[in-house]
C-alpha cells in the first residue's frame, strides 16, 4: 500500500511527535518509508512545506530536500493517451455522439470520479 502525505501531516509530525523522538527513531522510520516507496512525497507538497512555520518541516526533516525522494505531480496525473483510450475505446460511440460536448464531458467526469 502506498500513502500520499500532505503538508498538514508533515507539520503535525514535526510539531507534535518529533520533540519526543530523542533517538530519531520516528525520523528514520519515516525516511525509510519514503525511500522504499510506501510513503510518497509530491513535489508540490514539498514546495508548500517550505513556506510553513518558518521552514520548520524542512529544517527538522532535512532528508526531504533530496529531489530524488519527490514524485513529480505531472507523473501522477492521467496522460493524454489515457483520455484517448477513455474517449475512443471505453465508451459507446453511438451514445457519445448523441450528447453535446458539455454533456459528454460531464458524464466523463462523473465516470472518473
Short mmCIF file of C-alpha atoms in Angstrom, two decimals, residues 2-111:
data_model
loop_
_atom_site.label_atom_id
_atom_site.label_comp_id
_atom_site.label_asym_id
_atom_site.label_seq_id
_atom_site.Cartn_x
_atom_site.Cartn_y
_atom_site.Cartn_z
CA UNK A 2 1.22 3.49 -0.85
CA UNK A 3 0.35 6.61 1.06
CA UNK A 4 0.45 10.20 -0.15
CA UNK A 5 1.46 12.57 2.59
CA UNK A 6 0.21 16.13 2.79
CA UNK A 7 1.71 19.26 4.27
CA UNK A 8 -0.56 19.24 7.33
CA UNK A 9 0.59 15.74 8.24
CA UNK A 10 4.23 16.72 7.87
CA UNK A 11 3.68 19.75 10.06
CA UNK A 12 1.91 17.68 12.72
CA UNK A 13 4.75 15.15 12.64
CA UNK A 14 7.34 17.85 13.21
CA UNK A 15 5.40 19.86 15.81
CA UNK A 16 3.80 17.17 17.94
CA UNK A 17 5.78 13.95 17.56
CA UNK A 18 9.37 14.82 16.73
CA UNK A 19 10.05 16.67 20.02
CA UNK A 20 9.62 13.34 21.84
CA UNK A 21 11.73 11.41 19.33
CA UNK A 22 15.06 11.84 21.12
CA UNK A 23 16.73 8.89 19.37
CA UNK A 24 15.42 9.84 15.89
CA UNK A 25 13.58 6.52 15.56
CA UNK A 26 10.48 8.13 14.09
CA UNK A 27 12.57 10.24 11.75
CA UNK A 28 14.46 7.17 10.48
CA UNK A 29 11.23 5.20 10.15
CA UNK A 30 9.67 7.98 8.09
CA UNK A 31 12.82 8.33 5.95
CA UNK A 32 12.88 4.56 5.25
CA UNK A 33 9.19 4.55 4.27
CA UNK A 34 9.81 7.36 1.78
CA UNK A 35 12.90 5.60 0.41
CA UNK A 36 11.10 2.28 -0.11
CA UNK A 37 8.07 3.97 -1.73
CA UNK A 38 5.49 3.25 0.97
CA UNK A 39 5.05 6.98 1.57
CA UNK A 40 5.01 9.30 -1.44
CA UNK A 41 6.06 12.92 -1.25
CA UNK A 42 4.77 15.04 -4.11
CA UNK A 43 6.92 17.95 -5.27
CA UNK A 44 4.08 20.43 -4.71
CA UNK A 45 3.73 19.31 -1.08
CA UNK A 46 7.46 19.82 -0.58
CA UNK A 47 7.25 23.31 -2.09
CA UNK A 48 4.33 24.21 0.17
CA UNK A 49 6.15 22.91 3.24
CA UNK A 50 8.98 25.33 2.55
CA UNK A 51 6.67 28.23 3.30
CA UNK A 52 5.07 26.94 6.51
CA UNK A 53 6.18 27.68 10.07
CA UNK A 54 9.50 29.25 9.11
CA UNK A 55 10.59 26.14 7.21
CA UNK A 56 10.24 24.05 10.36
CA UNK A 57 9.45 20.92 8.32
CA UNK A 58 12.48 21.30 6.06
CA UNK A 59 14.82 22.06 8.95
CA UNK A 60 13.70 19.07 11.00
CA UNK A 61 13.32 16.57 8.16
CA UNK A 62 16.29 17.70 6.11
CA UNK A 63 16.30 14.49 4.04
CA UNK A 64 13.14 15.78 2.29
CA UNK A 65 15.30 18.24 0.37
CA UNK A 66 16.66 15.41 -1.78
CA UNK A 67 14.69 15.74 -5.02
CA UNK A 68 15.14 12.03 -5.71
CA UNK A 69 12.57 11.44 -2.97
CA UNK A 70 9.93 13.64 -4.67
CA UNK A 71 7.29 12.46 -7.12
CA UNK A 72 6.53 14.94 -9.85
CA UNK A 73 2.88 15.93 -9.89
CA UNK A 74 2.75 15.51 -13.66
CA UNK A 75 3.71 11.83 -13.35
CA UNK A 76 0.72 11.12 -11.12
CA UNK A 77 -1.95 12.63 -13.38
CA UNK A 78 -3.56 10.72 -16.26
CA UNK A 79 -1.88 11.21 -19.61
CA UNK A 80 -3.40 12.29 -22.90
CA UNK A 81 -3.16 8.67 -24.04
CA UNK A 82 -5.39 7.62 -21.12
CA UNK A 83 -8.06 10.13 -22.14
CA UNK A 84 -7.85 9.00 -25.77
CA UNK A 85 -8.46 5.40 -24.69
CA UNK A 86 -11.32 6.53 -22.48
CA UNK A 87 -12.91 8.59 -25.27
CA UNK A 88 -12.50 6.04 -28.05
CA UNK A 89 -12.49 2.57 -26.52
CA UNK A 90 -14.18 2.66 -23.14
CA UNK A 91 -17.35 4.42 -24.22
CA UNK A 92 -20.19 3.61 -26.57
CA UNK A 93 -19.56 5.83 -29.55
CA UNK A 94 -23.22 5.89 -30.64
CA UNK A 95 -24.32 7.18 -27.25
CA UNK A 96 -21.42 9.59 -27.13
CA UNK A 97 -22.50 11.12 -30.44
CA UNK A 98 -25.99 11.83 -29.04
CA UNK A 99 -24.57 14.06 -26.32
CA UNK A 100 -23.32 17.60 -26.68
CA UNK A 101 -19.66 18.14 -25.86
CA UNK A 102 -20.60 19.66 -22.49
CA UNK A 103 -22.90 16.74 -21.60
CA UNK A 104 -20.23 14.25 -22.63
CA UNK A 105 -17.60 15.99 -20.53
CA UNK A 106 -19.94 15.95 -17.51
CA UNK A 107 -20.60 12.21 -17.97
CA UNK A 108 -16.88 11.54 -18.39
CA UNK A 109 -16.07 13.46 -15.20
CA UNK A 110 -18.77 11.53 -13.30
CA UNK A 111 -17.18 8.29 -14.51
#
